[in-house]
Amino acid sequence: MLSSIVDNPEIQDLLKPPRSKSTTMTSPHQRRFNSQTRTTTTSPTSTISKIHSTNILAEMKDTLLRPSATVSQAGSIISENDIRRRLMTPSSSVEFLGRPAWFTERLRLVWDFYPTPEKFEPDVAIGRLSVIEQEAIIVEDLLLCMLGVEGKFIKTPSLTDKQAQRSFHIDRSLDPTLRDLARRMVPLCSNHSLIVRFIE
């Protein structure tokens, strides 16, 4: 805006302070000069230029006071009343301590046993496998549960309360020793789930 004012001589003339009329001029030459300036100021061309400059000033004022008028690419001019109204009026749509929308729209971003509509059933019952194979499978399931992902043979139901402890169901056909070991490990997975929900 300042550069456009500097480049425009008409605006510079409008911004200059008005000249004070001196009443001490008494010589005939000075009287003739005063009468000439009076006649030139009342000429039609000068009134047209005055009207034109007044219109320019009015347009500039409207442009500057318009909230959507851009000064540069970086920002825009907002009126003082608009700023005051925005500060004084509480926005009901803003929830300061609420969750962003992607918490409900993109559940798989958070590893906290997100609910799956379809429950994948294992192809083979784990009890039919050897103890070594059962151990490898149940260790993998425990590692998945510690990451917040449901395993094939260790399942967790959906929570009804956000602050509840998560419970786990271990396949009943699992070897009793391995089942007891898994039962002692799943509280760690429940604590992980509580921490993730607290961070959210």
PDB file of N, CA and C in Angstrom, residues 99 110 112 159 161-166 190 192-200:
ATOM      1  N   ARG A  99     -11.407 -34.233  21.215  1.00  0.00           N
ATOM      2  CA  ARG A  99     -10.547 -34.973  20.305  1.00  0.00           C
ATOM      3  C   ARG A  99     -10.719 -34.462  18.894  1.00  0.00           C
ATOM      4  N   VAL A 110      -4.411 -45.411  15.905  1.00  0.00           N
ATOM      5  CA  VAL A 110      -4.085 -45.631  17.312  1.00  0.00           C
ATOM      6  C   VAL A 110      -4.099 -47.130  17.565  1.00  0.00           C
ATOM      7  N   ASP A 112      -4.774 -49.485  19.801  1.00  0.00           N
ATOM      8  CA  ASP A 112      -5.410 -49.807  21.068  1.00  0.00           C
ATOM      9  C   ASP A 112      -6.549 -50.782  20.822  1.00  0.00           C
ATOM     10  N   LEU A 159     -14.590 -52.341  24.666  1.00  0.00           N
ATOM     11  CA  LEU A 159     -14.803 -51.694  25.957  1.00  0.00           C
ATOM     12  C   LEU A 159     -16.110 -50.925  25.964  1.00  0.00           C
ATOM     13  N   ASP A 161     -16.606 -48.817  28.734  1.00  0.00           N
ATOM     14  CA  ASP A 161     -16.166 -47.602  29.412  1.00  0.00           C
ATOM     15  C   ASP A 161     -14.738 -47.304  28.982  1.00  0.00           C
ATOM     16  N   LYS A 162     -14.438 -46.019  28.716  1.00  0.00           N
ATOM     17  CA  LYS A 162     -13.107 -45.643  28.237  1.00  0.00           C
ATOM     18  C   LYS A 162     -12.023 -45.839  29.288  1.00  0.00           C
ATOM     19  N   GLN A 163     -12.391 -45.852  30.557  1.00  0.00           N
ATOM     20  CA  GLN A 163     -11.400 -45.978  31.627  1.00  0.00           C
ATOM     21  C   GLN A 163     -11.368 -47.372  32.245  1.00  0.00           C
ATOM     22  N   ALA A 164     -12.032 -48.321  31.619  1.00  0.00           N
ATOM     23  CA  ALA A 164     -12.097 -49.673  32.192  1.00  0.00           C
ATOM     24  C   ALA A 164     -10.825 -50.450  31.875  1.00  0.00           C
ATOM     25  N   GLN A 165     -10.545 -51.434  32.727  1.00  0.00           N
ATOM     26  CA  GLN A 165      -9.434 -52.346  32.471  1.00  0.00           C
ATOM     27  C   GLN A 165      -9.843 -53.294  31.346  1.00  0.00           C
ATOM     28  N   ARG A 166      -8.929 -53.552  30.463  1.00  0.00           N
ATOM     29  CA  ARG A 166      -9.222 -54.431  29.335  1.00  0.00           C
ATOM     30  C   ARG A 166      -9.037 -55.887  29.754  1.00  0.00           C
ATOM     31  N   SER A 190      -3.014 -54.932  29.129  1.00  0.00           N
ATOM     32  CA  SER A 190      -4.099 -54.072  29.587  1.00  0.00           C
ATOM     33  C   SER A 190      -3.568 -52.720  30.045  1.00  0.00           C
ATOM     34  N   HIS A 192      -0.855 -51.303  28.933  1.00  0.00           N
ATOM     35  CA  HIS A 192      -0.491 -50.583  27.702  1.00  0.00           C
ATOM     36  C   HIS A 192      -1.718 -49.886  27.104  1.00  0.00           C
ATOM     37  N   SER A 193      -2.841 -50.591  27.092  1.00  0.00           N
ATOM     38  CA  SER A 193      -4.075 -50.013  26.548  1.00  0.00           C
ATOM     39  C   SER A 193      -4.530 -48.805  27.364  1.00  0.00           C
ATOM     40  N   LEU A 194      -4.406 -48.900  28.691  1.00  0.00           N
ATOM     41  CA  LEU A 194      -4.780 -47.758  29.543  1.00  0.00           C
ATOM     42  C   LEU A 194      -3.893 -46.548  29.271  1.00  0.00           C
ATOM     43  N   ILE A 195      -2.598 -46.781  29.097  1.00  0.00           N
ATOM     44  CA  ILE A 195      -1.671 -45.672  28.834  1.00  0.00           C
ATOM     45  C   ILE A 195      -1.990 -45.010  27.493  1.00  0.00           C
ATOM     46  N   VAL A 196      -2.282 -45.816  26.480  1.00  0.00           N
ATOM     47  CA  VAL A 196      -2.624 -45.268  25.158  1.00  0.00           C
ATOM     48  C   VAL A 196      -3.892 -44.416  25.243  1.00  0.00           C
ATOM     49  N   ARG A 197      -4.894 -44.895  25.984  1.00  0.00           N
ATOM     50  CA  ARG A 197      -6.127 -44.122  26.132  1.00  0.00           C
ATOM     51  C   ARG A 197      -5.889 -42.844  26.915  1.00  0.00           C
ATOM     52  N   PHE A 198      -5.010 -42.879  27.908  1.00  0.00           N
ATOM     53  CA  PHE A 198      -4.677 -41.661  28.669  1.00  0.00           C
ATOM     54  C   PHE A 198      -3.973 -40.644  27.777  1.00  0.00           C
ATOM     55  N   ILE A 199      -3.058 -41.103  26.937  1.00  0.00           N
ATOM     56  CA  ILE A 199      -2.337 -40.179  26.030  1.00  0.00           C
ATOM     57  C   ILE A 199      -3.312 -39.564  25.037  1.00  0.00           C
ATOM     58  N   GLU A 200      -4.282 -40.329  24.562  1.00  0.00           N
ATOM     59  CA  GLU A 200      -5.284 -39.777  23.650  1.00  0.00           C
ATOM     60  C   GLU A 200      -6.049 -38.643  24.314  1.00  0.00           C
TER      61      GLU A 200
END
